[in-house]
PDB file of C-alpha atoms in Angstrom:
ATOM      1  CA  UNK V   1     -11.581 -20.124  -2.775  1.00 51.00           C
ATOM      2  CA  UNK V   2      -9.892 -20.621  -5.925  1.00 69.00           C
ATOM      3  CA  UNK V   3      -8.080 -16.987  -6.725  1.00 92.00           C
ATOM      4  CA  UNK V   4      -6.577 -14.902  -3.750  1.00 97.00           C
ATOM      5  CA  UNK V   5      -7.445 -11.587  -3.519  1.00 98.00           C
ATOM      6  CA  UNK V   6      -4.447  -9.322  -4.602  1.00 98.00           C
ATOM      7  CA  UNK V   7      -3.739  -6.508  -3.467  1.00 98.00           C
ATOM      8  CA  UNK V   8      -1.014  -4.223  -4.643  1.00 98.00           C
ATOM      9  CA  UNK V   9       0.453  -0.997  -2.210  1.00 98.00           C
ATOM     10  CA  UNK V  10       2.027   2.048  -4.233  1.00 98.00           C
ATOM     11  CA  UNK V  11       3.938   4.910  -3.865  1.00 98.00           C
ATOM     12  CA  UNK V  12       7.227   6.509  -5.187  1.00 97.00           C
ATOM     13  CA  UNK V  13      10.150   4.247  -4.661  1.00 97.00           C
ATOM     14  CA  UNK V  14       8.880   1.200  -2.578  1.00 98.00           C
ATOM     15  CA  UNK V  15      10.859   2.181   0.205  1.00 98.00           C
ATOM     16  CA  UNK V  16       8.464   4.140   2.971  1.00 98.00           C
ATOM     17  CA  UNK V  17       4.854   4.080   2.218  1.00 98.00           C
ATOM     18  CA  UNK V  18       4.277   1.608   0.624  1.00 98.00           C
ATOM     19  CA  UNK V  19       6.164  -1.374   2.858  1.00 98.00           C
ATOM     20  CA  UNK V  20       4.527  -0.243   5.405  1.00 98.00           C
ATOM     21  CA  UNK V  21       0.757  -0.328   3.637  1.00 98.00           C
ATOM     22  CA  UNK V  22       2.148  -4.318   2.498  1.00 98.00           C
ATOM     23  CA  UNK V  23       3.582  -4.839   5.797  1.00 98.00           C
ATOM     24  CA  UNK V  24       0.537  -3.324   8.062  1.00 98.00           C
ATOM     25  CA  UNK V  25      -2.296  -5.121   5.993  1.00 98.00           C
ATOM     26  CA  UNK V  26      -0.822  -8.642   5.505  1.00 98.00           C
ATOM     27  CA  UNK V  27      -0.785  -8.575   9.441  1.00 98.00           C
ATOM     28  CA  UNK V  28      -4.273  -7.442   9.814  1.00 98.00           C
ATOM     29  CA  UNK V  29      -5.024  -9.897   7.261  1.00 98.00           C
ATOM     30  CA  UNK V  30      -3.868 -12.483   9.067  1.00 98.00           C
ATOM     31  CA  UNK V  31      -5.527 -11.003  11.945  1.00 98.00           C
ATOM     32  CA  UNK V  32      -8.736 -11.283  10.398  1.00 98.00           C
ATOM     33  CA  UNK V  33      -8.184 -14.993   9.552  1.00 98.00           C
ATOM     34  CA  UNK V  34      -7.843 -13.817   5.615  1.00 98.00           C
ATOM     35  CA  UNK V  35      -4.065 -14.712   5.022  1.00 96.00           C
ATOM     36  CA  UNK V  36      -4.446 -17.668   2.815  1.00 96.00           C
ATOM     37  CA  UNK V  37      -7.218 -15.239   0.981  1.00 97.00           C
ATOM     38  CA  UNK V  38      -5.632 -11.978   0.650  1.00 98.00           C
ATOM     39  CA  UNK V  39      -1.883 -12.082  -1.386  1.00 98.00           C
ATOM     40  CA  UNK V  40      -0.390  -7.911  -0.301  1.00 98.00           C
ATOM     41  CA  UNK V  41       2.646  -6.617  -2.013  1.00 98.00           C
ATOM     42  CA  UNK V  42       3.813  -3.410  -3.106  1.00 98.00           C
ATOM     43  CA  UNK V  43       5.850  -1.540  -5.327  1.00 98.00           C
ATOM     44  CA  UNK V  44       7.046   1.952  -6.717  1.00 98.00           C
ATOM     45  CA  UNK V  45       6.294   3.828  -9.574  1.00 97.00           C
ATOM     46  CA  UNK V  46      10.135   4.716  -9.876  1.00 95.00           C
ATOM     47  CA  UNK V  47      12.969   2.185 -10.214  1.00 95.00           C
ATOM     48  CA  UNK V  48      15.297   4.365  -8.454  1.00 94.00           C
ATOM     49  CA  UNK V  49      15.410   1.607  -5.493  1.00 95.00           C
ATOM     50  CA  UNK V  50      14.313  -1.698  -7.184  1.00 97.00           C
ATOM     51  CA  UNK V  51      16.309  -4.316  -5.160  1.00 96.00           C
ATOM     52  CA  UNK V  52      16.949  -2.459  -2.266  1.00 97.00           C
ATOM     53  CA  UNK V  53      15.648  -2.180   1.161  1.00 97.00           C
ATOM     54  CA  UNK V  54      12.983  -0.576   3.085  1.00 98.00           C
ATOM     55  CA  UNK V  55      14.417   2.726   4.346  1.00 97.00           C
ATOM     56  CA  UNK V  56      16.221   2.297   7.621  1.00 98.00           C
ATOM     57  CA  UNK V  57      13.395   4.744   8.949  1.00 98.00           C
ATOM     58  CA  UNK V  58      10.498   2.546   8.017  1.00 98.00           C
ATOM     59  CA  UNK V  59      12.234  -0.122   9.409  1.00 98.00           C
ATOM     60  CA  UNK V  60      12.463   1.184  12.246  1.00 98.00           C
ATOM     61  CA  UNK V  61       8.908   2.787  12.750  1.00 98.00           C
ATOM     62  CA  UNK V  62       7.807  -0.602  11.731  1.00 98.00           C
ATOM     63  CA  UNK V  63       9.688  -2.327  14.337  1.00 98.00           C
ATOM     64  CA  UNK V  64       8.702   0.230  17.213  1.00 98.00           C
ATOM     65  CA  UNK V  65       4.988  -0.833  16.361  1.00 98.00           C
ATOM     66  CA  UNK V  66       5.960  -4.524  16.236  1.00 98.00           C
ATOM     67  CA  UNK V  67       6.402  -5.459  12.888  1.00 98.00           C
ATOM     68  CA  UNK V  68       8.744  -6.309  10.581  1.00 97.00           C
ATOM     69  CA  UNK V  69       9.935  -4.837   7.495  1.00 97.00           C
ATOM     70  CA  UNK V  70      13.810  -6.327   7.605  1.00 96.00           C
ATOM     71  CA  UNK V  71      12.879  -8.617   4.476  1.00 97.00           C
ATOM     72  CA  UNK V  72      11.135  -6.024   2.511  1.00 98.00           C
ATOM     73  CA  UNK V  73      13.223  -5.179  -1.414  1.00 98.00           C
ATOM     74  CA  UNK V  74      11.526  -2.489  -3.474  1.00 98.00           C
ATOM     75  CA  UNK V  75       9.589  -3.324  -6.851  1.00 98.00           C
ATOM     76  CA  UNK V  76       8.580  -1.164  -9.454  1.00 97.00           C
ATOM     77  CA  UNK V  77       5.070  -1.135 -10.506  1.00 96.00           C
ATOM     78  CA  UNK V  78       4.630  -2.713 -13.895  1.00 94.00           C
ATOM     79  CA  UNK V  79       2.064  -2.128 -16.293  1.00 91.00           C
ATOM     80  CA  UNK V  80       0.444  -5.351 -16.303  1.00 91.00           C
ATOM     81  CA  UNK V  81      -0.037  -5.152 -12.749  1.00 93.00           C
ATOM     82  CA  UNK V  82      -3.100  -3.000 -12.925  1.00 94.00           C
ATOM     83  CA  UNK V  83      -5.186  -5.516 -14.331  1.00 92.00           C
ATOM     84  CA  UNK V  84      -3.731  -8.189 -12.115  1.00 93.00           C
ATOM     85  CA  UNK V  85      -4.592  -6.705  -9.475  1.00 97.00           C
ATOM     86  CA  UNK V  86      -7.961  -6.223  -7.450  1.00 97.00           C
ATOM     87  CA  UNK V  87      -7.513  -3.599  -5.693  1.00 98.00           C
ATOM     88  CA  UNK V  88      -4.475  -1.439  -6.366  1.00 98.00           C
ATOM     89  CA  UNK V  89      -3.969   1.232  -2.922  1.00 98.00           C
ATOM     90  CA  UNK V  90      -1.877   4.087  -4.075  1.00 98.00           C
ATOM     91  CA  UNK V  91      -0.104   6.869  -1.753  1.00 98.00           C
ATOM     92  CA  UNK V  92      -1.356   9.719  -3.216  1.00 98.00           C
ATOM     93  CA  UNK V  93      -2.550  11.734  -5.700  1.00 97.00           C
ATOM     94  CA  UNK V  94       0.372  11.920  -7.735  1.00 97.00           C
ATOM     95  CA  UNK V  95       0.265   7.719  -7.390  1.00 97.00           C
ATOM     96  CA  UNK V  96      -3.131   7.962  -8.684  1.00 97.00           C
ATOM     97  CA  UNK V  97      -2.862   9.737 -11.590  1.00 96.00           C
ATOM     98  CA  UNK V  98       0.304   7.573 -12.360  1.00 95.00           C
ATOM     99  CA  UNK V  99      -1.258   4.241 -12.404  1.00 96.00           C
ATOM    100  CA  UNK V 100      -4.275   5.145 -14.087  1.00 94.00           C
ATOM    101  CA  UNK V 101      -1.886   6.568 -17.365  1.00 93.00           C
ATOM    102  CA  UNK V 102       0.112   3.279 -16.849  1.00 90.00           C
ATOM    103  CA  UNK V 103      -3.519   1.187 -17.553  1.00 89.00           C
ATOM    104  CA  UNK V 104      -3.835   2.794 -21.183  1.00 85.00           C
ATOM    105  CA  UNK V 105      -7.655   2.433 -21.244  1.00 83.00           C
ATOM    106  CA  UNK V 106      -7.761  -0.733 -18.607  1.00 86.00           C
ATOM    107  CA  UNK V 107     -10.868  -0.479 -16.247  1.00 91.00           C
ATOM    108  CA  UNK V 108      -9.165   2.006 -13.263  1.00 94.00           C
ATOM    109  CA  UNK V 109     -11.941   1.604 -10.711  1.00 96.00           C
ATOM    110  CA  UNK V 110     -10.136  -0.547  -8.564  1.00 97.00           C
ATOM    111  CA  UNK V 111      -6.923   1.976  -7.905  1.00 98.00           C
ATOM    112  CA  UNK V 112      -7.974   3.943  -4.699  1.00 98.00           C
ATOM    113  CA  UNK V 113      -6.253   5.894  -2.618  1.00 98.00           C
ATOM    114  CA  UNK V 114      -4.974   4.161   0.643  1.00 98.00           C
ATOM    115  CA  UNK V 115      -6.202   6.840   2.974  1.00 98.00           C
ATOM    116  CA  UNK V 116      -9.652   7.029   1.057  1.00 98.00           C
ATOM    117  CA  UNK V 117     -10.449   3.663   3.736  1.00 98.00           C
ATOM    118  CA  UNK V 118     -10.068   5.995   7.025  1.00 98.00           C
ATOM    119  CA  UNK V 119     -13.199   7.755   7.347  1.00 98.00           C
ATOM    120  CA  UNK V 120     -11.630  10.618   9.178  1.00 98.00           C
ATOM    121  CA  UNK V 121      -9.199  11.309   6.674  1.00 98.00           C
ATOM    122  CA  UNK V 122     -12.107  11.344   4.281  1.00 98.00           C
ATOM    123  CA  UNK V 123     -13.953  13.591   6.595  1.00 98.00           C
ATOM    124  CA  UNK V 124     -10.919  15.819   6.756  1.00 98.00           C
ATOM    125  CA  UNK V 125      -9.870  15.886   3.274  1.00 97.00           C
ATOM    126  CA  UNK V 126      -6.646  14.493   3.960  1.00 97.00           C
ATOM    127  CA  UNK V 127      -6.271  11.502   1.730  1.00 98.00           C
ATOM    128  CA  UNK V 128      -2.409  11.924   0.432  1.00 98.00           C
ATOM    129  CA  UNK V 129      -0.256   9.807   2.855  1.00 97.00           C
ATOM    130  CA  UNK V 130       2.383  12.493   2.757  1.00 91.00           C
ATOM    131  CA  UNK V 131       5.921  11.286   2.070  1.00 96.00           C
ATOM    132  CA  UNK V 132       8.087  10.885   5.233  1.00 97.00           C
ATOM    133  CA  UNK V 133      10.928  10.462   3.056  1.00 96.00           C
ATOM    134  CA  UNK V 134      12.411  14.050   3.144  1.00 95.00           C
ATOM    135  CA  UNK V 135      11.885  14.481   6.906  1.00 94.00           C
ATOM    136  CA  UNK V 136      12.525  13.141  10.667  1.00 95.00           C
ATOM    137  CA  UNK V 137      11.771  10.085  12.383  1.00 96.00           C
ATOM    138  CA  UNK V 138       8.265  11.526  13.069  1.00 97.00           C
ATOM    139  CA  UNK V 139       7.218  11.916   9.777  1.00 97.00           C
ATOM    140  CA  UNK V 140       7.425   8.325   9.403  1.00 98.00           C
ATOM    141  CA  UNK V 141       5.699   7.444  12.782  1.00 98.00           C
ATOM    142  CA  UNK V 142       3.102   9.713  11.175  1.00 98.00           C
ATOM    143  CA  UNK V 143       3.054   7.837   8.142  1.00 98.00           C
ATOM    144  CA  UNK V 144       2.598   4.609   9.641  1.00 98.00           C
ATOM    145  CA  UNK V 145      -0.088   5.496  12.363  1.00 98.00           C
ATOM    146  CA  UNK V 146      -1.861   7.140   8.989  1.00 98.00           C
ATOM    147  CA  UNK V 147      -1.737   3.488   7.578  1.00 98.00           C
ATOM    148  CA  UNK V 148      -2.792   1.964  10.499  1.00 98.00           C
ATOM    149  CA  UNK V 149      -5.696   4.122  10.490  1.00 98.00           C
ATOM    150  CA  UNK V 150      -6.830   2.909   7.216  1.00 98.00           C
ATOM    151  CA  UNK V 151      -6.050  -0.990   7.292  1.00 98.00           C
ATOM    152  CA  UNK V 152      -9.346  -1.545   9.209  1.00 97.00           C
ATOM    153  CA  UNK V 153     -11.394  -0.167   6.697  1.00 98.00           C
ATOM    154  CA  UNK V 154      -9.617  -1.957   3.867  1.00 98.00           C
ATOM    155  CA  UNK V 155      -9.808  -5.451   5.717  1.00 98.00           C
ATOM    156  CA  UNK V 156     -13.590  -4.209   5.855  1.00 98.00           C
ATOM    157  CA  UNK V 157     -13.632  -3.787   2.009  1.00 98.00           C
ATOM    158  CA  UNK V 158     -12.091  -6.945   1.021  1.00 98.00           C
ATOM    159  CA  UNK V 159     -13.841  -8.965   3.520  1.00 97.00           C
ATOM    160  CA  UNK V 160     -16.962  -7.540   1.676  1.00 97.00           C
ATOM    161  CA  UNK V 161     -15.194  -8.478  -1.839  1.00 96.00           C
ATOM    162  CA  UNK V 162     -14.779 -11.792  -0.705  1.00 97.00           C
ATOM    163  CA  UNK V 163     -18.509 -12.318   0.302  1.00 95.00           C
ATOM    164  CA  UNK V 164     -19.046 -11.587  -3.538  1.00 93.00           C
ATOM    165  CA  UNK V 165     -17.172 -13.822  -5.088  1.00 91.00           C
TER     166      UNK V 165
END
């Protein structure tokens, strides 16, 4: 294949959700064999972290699951990136409704909300990944066992996207 599939993960400040959406799917990319198919990064509709670190929290809810998130720095979302994107997995609502005024008329059909892949947050209504940032050390286990619950599903998706091309 000519063109990787890319991916963008989105949420607030790049510094809790969405490193762990990047961080969680590039592994179960590679996982599926997909790595040198599937490019995942992420980024924050804020700049109020740009350069900096995932949160010490993520990091370590990351790490307790076995991953890594020690080389993770926080981008803001830009723009251009909604059209240079193919899929485009937001946090939440809020994320949504963000990104679709950043496209200014661009085709919006590929931003979808992260948990909108985990067909029992579907079934429950739940699809905001709430925002651990405000709380405890759970929250964020929460967070990331909520992104785990949707990677299979999106591996799914793209695998199907990839047939197509």
């Amino acid at each position: 294949m000519s063109d990787p599939y890319r991916i963008c993960v989105v949420c607030s400040g790049n510094i809790c959700r969405s490193p762990m959406g990047e961080i969680v799917l590039r592994r179960r990319f590679e996982e599926a064999g997909l790595a040198d198919d599937v490019i995942v990064d992420s980024a924050g509709t804020g700049d109020w972290h740009v350069g900096h670190g995932a949160d010490p929290r993520t990091v370590r809810a990351l790490r307790s699951a076995g991953y890594d998130g020690s080389a993770h720095r926080a981008h803001q979302f830009e723009d251009a990136w909604v059209g240079g994107r193919d899929l485009v997995l937001v946090a939440d609502s809020g994320h949504l409704r963000d990104v679709r005024r950043l496209a200014r008329g661009t085709d919006t059909t590929h931003v979808r909300l992260l948990r909108g892949f985990d067909p029992a947050a579907v079934e429950a209504g739940t699809l905001d990944l709430d925002d651990p940032y405000y709380g405890d050390d759970a929250g964020f286990d929460r967070c990331l066992a909520e992104v785990e619950a949707a990677a299979d599903g999106i591996v799914e998706f793209v695998s199907g996207e990839l047939e197509q091309r």
